Amino acid sequence: MPSQTNPSLSSTSICARRHENELLLRGASLGGLGFELVKAFEAPAKIFASSVGTDIESVASCLKHVQKRTGDQLGVLAFAPLLVVGPERHRQHLLAGRGGPDGWQGACNSSKAAKTSISETLCIELEPVGVRVLTAIVGEMPTRIYSHVDSEDGFSPSLPDGSRYKLTENFVQAQGRGQLQLNNEDYRIMAQNLVNDTLRGKRGKTWHGGVAGYASVAT
C-alpha cells in the first residue's frame, strides 16, 4: 500500500457487542486497514473476515454463513438483525464517513458523504435497541487506490484538449497519482486506535489517520 487516501478523509463503521466475541469485518483484504483490524481485535474473539463484495449473492452468502456459525448473533460490524438481539445487550456498529469535500473528486465525495449520513442516522435509530454506532473519519493512510494509475490496464489522469481546467492539469495529475498525500498514518496504529474506541463503547464520530485532527477542527 504505497500511496495514501486523500486528505479530505474517508470513513468507516464498526459494530460491536460489549459481551459477545463474534466479529464480522468486511473489506479485510490482505495489506489494508480491514486486515489490520482483524489482527488488532485478535483472540479471544471469533472473527469472520471477508472482502467487500457488494453483489446480492455474495452478501446473502456471507450472511447465511455467519448466521450458521453464530446462532444469528454478531458482536462487531454489519447485518443489523444479528446485532439487535434484545435491549439488554450492548453492541457497537462502526461505519466510515468523510470529513469534507475534495476538489476533482465529486463522485467519491458524494458516496462518502452518504455513508457518513447513514451512519449518523443509524446512531439515532439503533440506540434504542442497544446498538452503539461509531462513525470513523479516516484520514491519510496507505492505499492501493492509485496503483492502477498509468499502468497498462489503468488510466492516466489527464484532461482533454480544450478543457477549461487545463491550467490545473498538473495539480489534477498529482492528485490522481496520490502524490499530494504526505501524512500517512501506519495501518497498525489506526487499527488499534479504532479497536480501542470500539471496545471502550465510544459513539458518534472518531477521527484517526493523517490530517484527521486538523479536519475535525476545520469541519
Tab-separated table of N, CA, C and O in Angstrom, residues 8 31-32 38 50 61 106 117 152 170 194 209 214-215:
chain	number	residue	atom	x	y	z
A	8	SER	N	-9.013	14.830	2.327
A	8	SER	CA	-10.351	15.238	2.723
A	8	SER	C	-11.026	14.153	3.529
A	8	SER	O	-12.125	14.323	4.011
A	31	GLY	N	-3.291	-6.696	3.487
A	31	GLY	CA	-2.492	-5.495	3.295
A	31	GLY	C	-3.209	-4.184	3.518
A	31	GLY	O	-2.618	-3.126	3.360
A	32	GLY	N	-4.501	-4.214	3.905
A	32	GLY	CA	-5.245	-2.975	4.094
A	32	GLY	C	-5.645	-2.755	5.543
A	32	GLY	O	-5.286	-3.514	6.444
A	38	VAL	N	-8.544	-6.936	11.739
A	38	VAL	CA	-8.669	-8.351	12.100
A	38	VAL	C	-7.596	-8.717	13.123
A	38	VAL	O	-7.869	-9.356	14.144
A	50	SER	N	-13.934	-10.878	5.426
A	50	SER	CA	-14.255	-11.065	4.011
A	50	SER	C	-13.814	-9.843	3.231
A	50	SER	O	-13.543	-8.789	3.796
A	61	SER	N	-24.722	-14.845	0.857
A	61	SER	CA	-23.913	-15.996	1.233
A	61	SER	C	-23.156	-15.734	2.528
A	61	SER	O	-23.073	-16.601	3.407
A	106	GLY	N	-15.777	14.577	-7.135
A	106	GLY	CA	-17.179	14.750	-6.784
A	106	GLY	C	-17.907	13.454	-6.485
A	106	GLY	O	-18.653	13.349	-5.507
A	117	SER	N	-23.717	10.093	6.423
A	117	SER	CA	-25.098	10.434	6.756
A	117	SER	C	-25.870	9.232	7.282
A	117	SER	O	-26.569	9.317	8.299
A	152	GLU	N	-0.751	-0.354	-17.618
A	152	GLU	CA	-1.292	-0.765	-18.919
A	152	GLU	C	-2.805	-0.899	-18.891
A	152	GLU	O	-3.497	-0.568	-19.841
A	170	ASN	N	-1.624	19.886	-13.933
A	170	ASN	CA	-0.526	19.354	-13.116
A	170	ASN	C	-1.007	18.966	-11.723
A	170	ASN	O	-0.627	17.926	-11.172
A	194	LEU	N	-8.866	2.370	16.431
A	194	LEU	CA	-10.274	2.088	16.151
A	194	LEU	C	-10.805	0.968	17.040
A	194	LEU	O	-11.945	1.023	17.522
A	209	GLY	N	-5.960	8.941	11.582
A	209	GLY	CA	-5.259	8.988	10.311
A	209	GLY	C	-4.620	10.337	10.084
A	209	GLY	O	-4.880	11.306	10.793
A	214	TYR	N	-6.700	17.843	12.165
A	214	TYR	CA	-6.932	19.178	11.595
A	214	TYR	C	-8.332	19.268	10.987
A	214	TYR	O	-9.043	20.262	11.138
A	215	ALA	N	-8.717	18.210	10.289
A	215	ALA	CA	-10.021	18.205	9.633
A	215	ALA	C	-11.161	18.242	10.641
A	215	ALA	O	-12.205	18.851	10.399
